[in-house]
Coordinates of C-alpha atoms and ligand atoms in Angstrom, one line a residue:
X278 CA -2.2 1.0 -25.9
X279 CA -1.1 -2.6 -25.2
X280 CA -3.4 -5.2 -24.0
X281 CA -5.0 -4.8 -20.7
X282 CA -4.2 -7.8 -18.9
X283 CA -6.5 -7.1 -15.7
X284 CA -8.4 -4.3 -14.4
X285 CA -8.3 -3.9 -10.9
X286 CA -10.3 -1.6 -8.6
X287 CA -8.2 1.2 -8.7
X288 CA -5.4 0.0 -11.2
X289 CA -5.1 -1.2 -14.6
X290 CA -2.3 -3.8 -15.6
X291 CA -1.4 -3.8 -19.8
X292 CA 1.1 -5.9 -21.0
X293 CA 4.5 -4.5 -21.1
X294 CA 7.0 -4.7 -24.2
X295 CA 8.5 -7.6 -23.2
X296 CA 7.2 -11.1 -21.1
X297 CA 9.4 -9.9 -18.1
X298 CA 7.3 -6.2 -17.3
X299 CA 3.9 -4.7 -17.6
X300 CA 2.9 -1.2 -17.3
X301 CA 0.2 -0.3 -14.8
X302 CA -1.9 2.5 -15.0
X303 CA -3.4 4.3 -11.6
X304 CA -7.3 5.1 -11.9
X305 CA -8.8 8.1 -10.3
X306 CA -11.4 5.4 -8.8
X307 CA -11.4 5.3 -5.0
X308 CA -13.3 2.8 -3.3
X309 CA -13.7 1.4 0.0
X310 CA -15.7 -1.3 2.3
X311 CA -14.7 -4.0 -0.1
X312 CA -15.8 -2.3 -3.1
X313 CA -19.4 -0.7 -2.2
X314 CA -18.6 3.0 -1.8
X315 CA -16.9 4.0 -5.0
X316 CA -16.2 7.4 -6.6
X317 CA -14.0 9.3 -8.9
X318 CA -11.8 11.7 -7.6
X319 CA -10.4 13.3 -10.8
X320 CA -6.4 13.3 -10.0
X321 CA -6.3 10.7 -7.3
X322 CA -4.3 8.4 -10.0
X323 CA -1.9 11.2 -10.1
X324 CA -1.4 11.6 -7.1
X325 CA -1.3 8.1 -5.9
X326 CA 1.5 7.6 -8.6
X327 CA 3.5 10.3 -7.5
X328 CA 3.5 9.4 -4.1
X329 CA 4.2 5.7 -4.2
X330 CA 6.9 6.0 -6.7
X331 CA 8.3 8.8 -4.4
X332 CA 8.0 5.9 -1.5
X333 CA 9.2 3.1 -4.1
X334 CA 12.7 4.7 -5.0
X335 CA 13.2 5.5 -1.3
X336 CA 12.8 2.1 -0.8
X337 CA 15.2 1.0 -3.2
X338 CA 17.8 3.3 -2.3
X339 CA 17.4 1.3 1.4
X340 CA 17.8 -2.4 -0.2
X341 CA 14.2 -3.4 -0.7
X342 CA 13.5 -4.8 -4.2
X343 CA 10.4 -3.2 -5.8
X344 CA 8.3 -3.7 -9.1
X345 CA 8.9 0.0 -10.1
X346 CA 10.7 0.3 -13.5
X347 CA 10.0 3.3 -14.1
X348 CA 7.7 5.9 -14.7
X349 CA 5.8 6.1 -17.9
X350 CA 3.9 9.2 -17.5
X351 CA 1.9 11.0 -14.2
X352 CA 0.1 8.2 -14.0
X353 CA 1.3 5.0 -15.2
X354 CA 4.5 3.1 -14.6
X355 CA 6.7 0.0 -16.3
X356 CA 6.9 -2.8 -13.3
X357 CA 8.5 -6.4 -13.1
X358 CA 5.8 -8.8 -14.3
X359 CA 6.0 -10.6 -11.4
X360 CA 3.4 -13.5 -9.8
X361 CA 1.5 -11.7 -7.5
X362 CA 0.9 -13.7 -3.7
X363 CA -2.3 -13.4 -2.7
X364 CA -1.5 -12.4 0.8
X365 CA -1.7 -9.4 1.9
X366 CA 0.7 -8.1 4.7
X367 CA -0.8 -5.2 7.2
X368 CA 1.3 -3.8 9.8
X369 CA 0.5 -1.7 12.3
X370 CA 2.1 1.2 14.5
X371 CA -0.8 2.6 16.2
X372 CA -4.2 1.0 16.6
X373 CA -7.1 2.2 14.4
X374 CA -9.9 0.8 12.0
X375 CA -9.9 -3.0 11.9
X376 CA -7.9 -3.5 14.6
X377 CA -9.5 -1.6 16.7
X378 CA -13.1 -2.5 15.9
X379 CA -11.7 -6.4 16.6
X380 CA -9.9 -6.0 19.8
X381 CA -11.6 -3.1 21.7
X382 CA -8.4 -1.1 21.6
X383 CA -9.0 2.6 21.3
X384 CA -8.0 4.3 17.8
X385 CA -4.9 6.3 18.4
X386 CA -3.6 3.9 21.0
X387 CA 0.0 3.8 20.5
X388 CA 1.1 -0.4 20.2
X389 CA 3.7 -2.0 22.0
X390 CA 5.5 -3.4 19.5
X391 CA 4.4 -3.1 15.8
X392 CA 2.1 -5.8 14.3
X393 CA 2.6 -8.0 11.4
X394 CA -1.0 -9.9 10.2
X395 CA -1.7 -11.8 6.9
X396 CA -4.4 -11.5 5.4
X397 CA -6.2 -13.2 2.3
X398 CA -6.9 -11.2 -1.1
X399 CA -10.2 -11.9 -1.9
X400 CA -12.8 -9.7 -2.5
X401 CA -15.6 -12.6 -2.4
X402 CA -13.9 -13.6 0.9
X403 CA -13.8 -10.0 1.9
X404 CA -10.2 -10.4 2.8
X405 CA -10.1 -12.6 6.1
X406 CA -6.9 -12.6 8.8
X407 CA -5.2 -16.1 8.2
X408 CA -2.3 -17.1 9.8
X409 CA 1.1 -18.5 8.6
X410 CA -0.3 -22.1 9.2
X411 CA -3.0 -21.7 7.3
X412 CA -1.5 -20.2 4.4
X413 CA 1.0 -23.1 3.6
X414 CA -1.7 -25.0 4.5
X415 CA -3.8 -24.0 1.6
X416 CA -0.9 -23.5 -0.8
X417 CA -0.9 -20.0 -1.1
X418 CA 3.0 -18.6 -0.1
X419 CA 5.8 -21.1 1.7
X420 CA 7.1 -20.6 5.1
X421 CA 10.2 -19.0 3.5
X422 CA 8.1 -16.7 1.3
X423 CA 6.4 -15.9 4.9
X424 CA 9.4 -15.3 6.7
X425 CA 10.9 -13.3 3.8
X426 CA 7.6 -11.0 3.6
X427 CA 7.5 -10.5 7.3
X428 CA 11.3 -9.4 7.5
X429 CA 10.7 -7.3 4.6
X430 CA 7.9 -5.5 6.0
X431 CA 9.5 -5.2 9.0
X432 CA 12.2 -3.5 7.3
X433 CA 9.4 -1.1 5.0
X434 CA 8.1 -0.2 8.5
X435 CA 11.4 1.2 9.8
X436 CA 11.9 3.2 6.6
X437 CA 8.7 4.5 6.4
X438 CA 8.0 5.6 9.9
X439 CA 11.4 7.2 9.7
X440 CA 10.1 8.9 6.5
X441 CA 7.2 10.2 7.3
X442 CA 8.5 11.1 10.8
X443 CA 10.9 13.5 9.0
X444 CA 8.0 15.5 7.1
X445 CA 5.5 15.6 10.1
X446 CA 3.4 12.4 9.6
X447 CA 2.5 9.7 11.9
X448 CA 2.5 5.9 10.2
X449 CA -0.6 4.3 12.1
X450 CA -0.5 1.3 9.7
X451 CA -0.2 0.5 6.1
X452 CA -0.7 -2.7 3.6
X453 CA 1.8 -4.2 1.5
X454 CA 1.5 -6.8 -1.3
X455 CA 4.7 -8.7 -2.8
X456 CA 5.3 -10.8 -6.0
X457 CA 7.7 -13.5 -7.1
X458 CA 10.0 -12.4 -9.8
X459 CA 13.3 -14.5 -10.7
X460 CA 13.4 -16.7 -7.7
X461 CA 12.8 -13.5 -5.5
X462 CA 10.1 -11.9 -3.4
X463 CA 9.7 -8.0 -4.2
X464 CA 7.5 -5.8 -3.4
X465 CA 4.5 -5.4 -5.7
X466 CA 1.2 -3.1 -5.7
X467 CA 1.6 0.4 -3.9
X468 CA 1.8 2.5 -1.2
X469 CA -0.1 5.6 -1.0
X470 CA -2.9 7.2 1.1
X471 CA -4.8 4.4 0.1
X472 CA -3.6 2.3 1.4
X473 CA -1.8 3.8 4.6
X474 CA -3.2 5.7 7.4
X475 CA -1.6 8.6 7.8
X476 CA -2.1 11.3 10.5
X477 CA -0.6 14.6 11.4
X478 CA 1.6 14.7 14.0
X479 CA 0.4 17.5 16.5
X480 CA -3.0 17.3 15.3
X481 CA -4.0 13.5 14.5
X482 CA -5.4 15.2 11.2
X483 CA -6.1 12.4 8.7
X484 CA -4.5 12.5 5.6
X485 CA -5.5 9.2 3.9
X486 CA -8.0 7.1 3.0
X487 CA -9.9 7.3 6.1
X488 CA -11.4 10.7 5.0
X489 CA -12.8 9.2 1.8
X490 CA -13.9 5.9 4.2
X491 CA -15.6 8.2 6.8
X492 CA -17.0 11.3 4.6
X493 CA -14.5 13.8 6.3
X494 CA -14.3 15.7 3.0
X495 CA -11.1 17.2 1.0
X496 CA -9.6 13.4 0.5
X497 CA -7.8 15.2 -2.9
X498 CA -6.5 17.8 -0.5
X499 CA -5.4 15.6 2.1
X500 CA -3.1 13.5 -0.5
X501 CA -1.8 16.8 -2.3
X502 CA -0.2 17.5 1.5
X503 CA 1.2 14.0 1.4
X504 CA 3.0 14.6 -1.7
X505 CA 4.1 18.1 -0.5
X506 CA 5.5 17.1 2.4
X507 CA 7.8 14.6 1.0
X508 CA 8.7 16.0 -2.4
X509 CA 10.0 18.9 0.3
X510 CA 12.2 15.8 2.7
X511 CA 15.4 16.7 3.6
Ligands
LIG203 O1 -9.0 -2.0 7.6 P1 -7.8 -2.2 8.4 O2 -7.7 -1.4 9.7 O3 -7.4 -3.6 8.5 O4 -6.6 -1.5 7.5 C1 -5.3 -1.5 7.9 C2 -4.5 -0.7 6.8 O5 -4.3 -1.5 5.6 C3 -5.1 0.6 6.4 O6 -4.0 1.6 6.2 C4 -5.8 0.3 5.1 O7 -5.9 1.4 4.3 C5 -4.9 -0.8 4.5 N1 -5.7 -1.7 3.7 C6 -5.6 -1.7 2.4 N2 -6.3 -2.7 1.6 C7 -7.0 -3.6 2.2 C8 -7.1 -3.6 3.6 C9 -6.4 -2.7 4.4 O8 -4.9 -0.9 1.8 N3 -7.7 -4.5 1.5

């Protein structure tokens, strides 16, 4: 194997064959809570991979510029080495978890209009909200790279929620994490169950993270039906 250039929680990044990719390698570790419920769901990597590279060519085939090379094997991929910004972008349908805790809105409460918020990737910060002022302030992404991540994710949001519409799923909200590669923003990282929250539509049934989070049981079983439902799409 090549050299592992960082291990992340539930990822691990080698160095690809060349200076311009890496291949990444999904880990069946799911945590949550900033780290301090972990577990190992034997086949979550899989799964995760399967799903988000599902999501990743739809993407591409709609205009948005992802990481994804291509697949390497179930559960790793060959991705654009590209400089990860450590912002990252959460928008919201429906309001649920964070938001909801924050703003005394009750989970499940349809939104108005879909939110965009920033927030910082730090796990010793525990990943605050900042806001566009404050990231050029500190340095972090340019008011272009901003803009250009906001439109994009706006964009994401359409596709997905069209998506997942089509197979009986109902986005609530979702985070996305882009790079610079060649002069360009893409979209970097994944998105899965993980890092989604996904409900039935009919039945608000959760089929993502939230059941690992809350100790609903059958997480596994939840992200199988993800990747049943779409791998069945029209
Ligand atoms: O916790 P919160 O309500 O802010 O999460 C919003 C969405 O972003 C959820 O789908 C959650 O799974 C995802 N998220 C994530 N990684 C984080 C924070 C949130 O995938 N560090």
């Amino acid at each position: 194997m090549e050299r592992i250039l960082y291990v992340g929680k539930t990822k691990v990044i080698y160095e690809g064959a060349d200076d311009k990719t890496v291949t990444i390698g999904y880990k069946d570790t799911t945590t949550a809570f900033n780290g301090e419920k972990k577990q190992e769901l034997i086949g979550k990597g899989k799964l995760n991979a399967a799903i988000s590279n599902f999501i990743y060519k739809y993407l591409t085939e709609n205009g948005i510029e992802t990481h994804l090379i291509e697949e390497v094997d179930t559960s790793s991929i060959t991705a654009k080495r590209a400089e990860i910004i450590q912002v990252e972008v959460i928008v919201r349908n429906v309001a649920a978890g964070c938001f909801s805790a924050k703003y005394g809105v009750p989970e499940g409460t349809e939104l108005r209009n879909s939110t965009v918020e920033f927030c910082i990737k730090s796990d010793t910060l525990g990943d605050p909200m900042v806001n566009a002022s404050q990231i050029t302030a500190i340095g972090l992404a340019t008011a272009d790279e901003l803009n250009e991540m906001s439109q994009m994710a706006v964009k994401i949001n359409e596709l997905l929620c069209e998506l997942f519409t089509n197979v009986g799923i109902r986005l609530i909200d979702f985070k996305l994490e882009f790079g610079r590669y060649d002069g360009r923003i893409i979209l970097c990282d994944e998105i899965s169950p993980d890092s989604c929250r996904l409900w039935e539509i009919g039945t608000d049934r959760k089929l993502d993270k939230d059941r690992f989070r809350r100790d609903l049981g059958n997480v596994l079983g939840a992200y199988k039906e993800v990747l049943r439902r779409l791998e069945n799409v029209k």
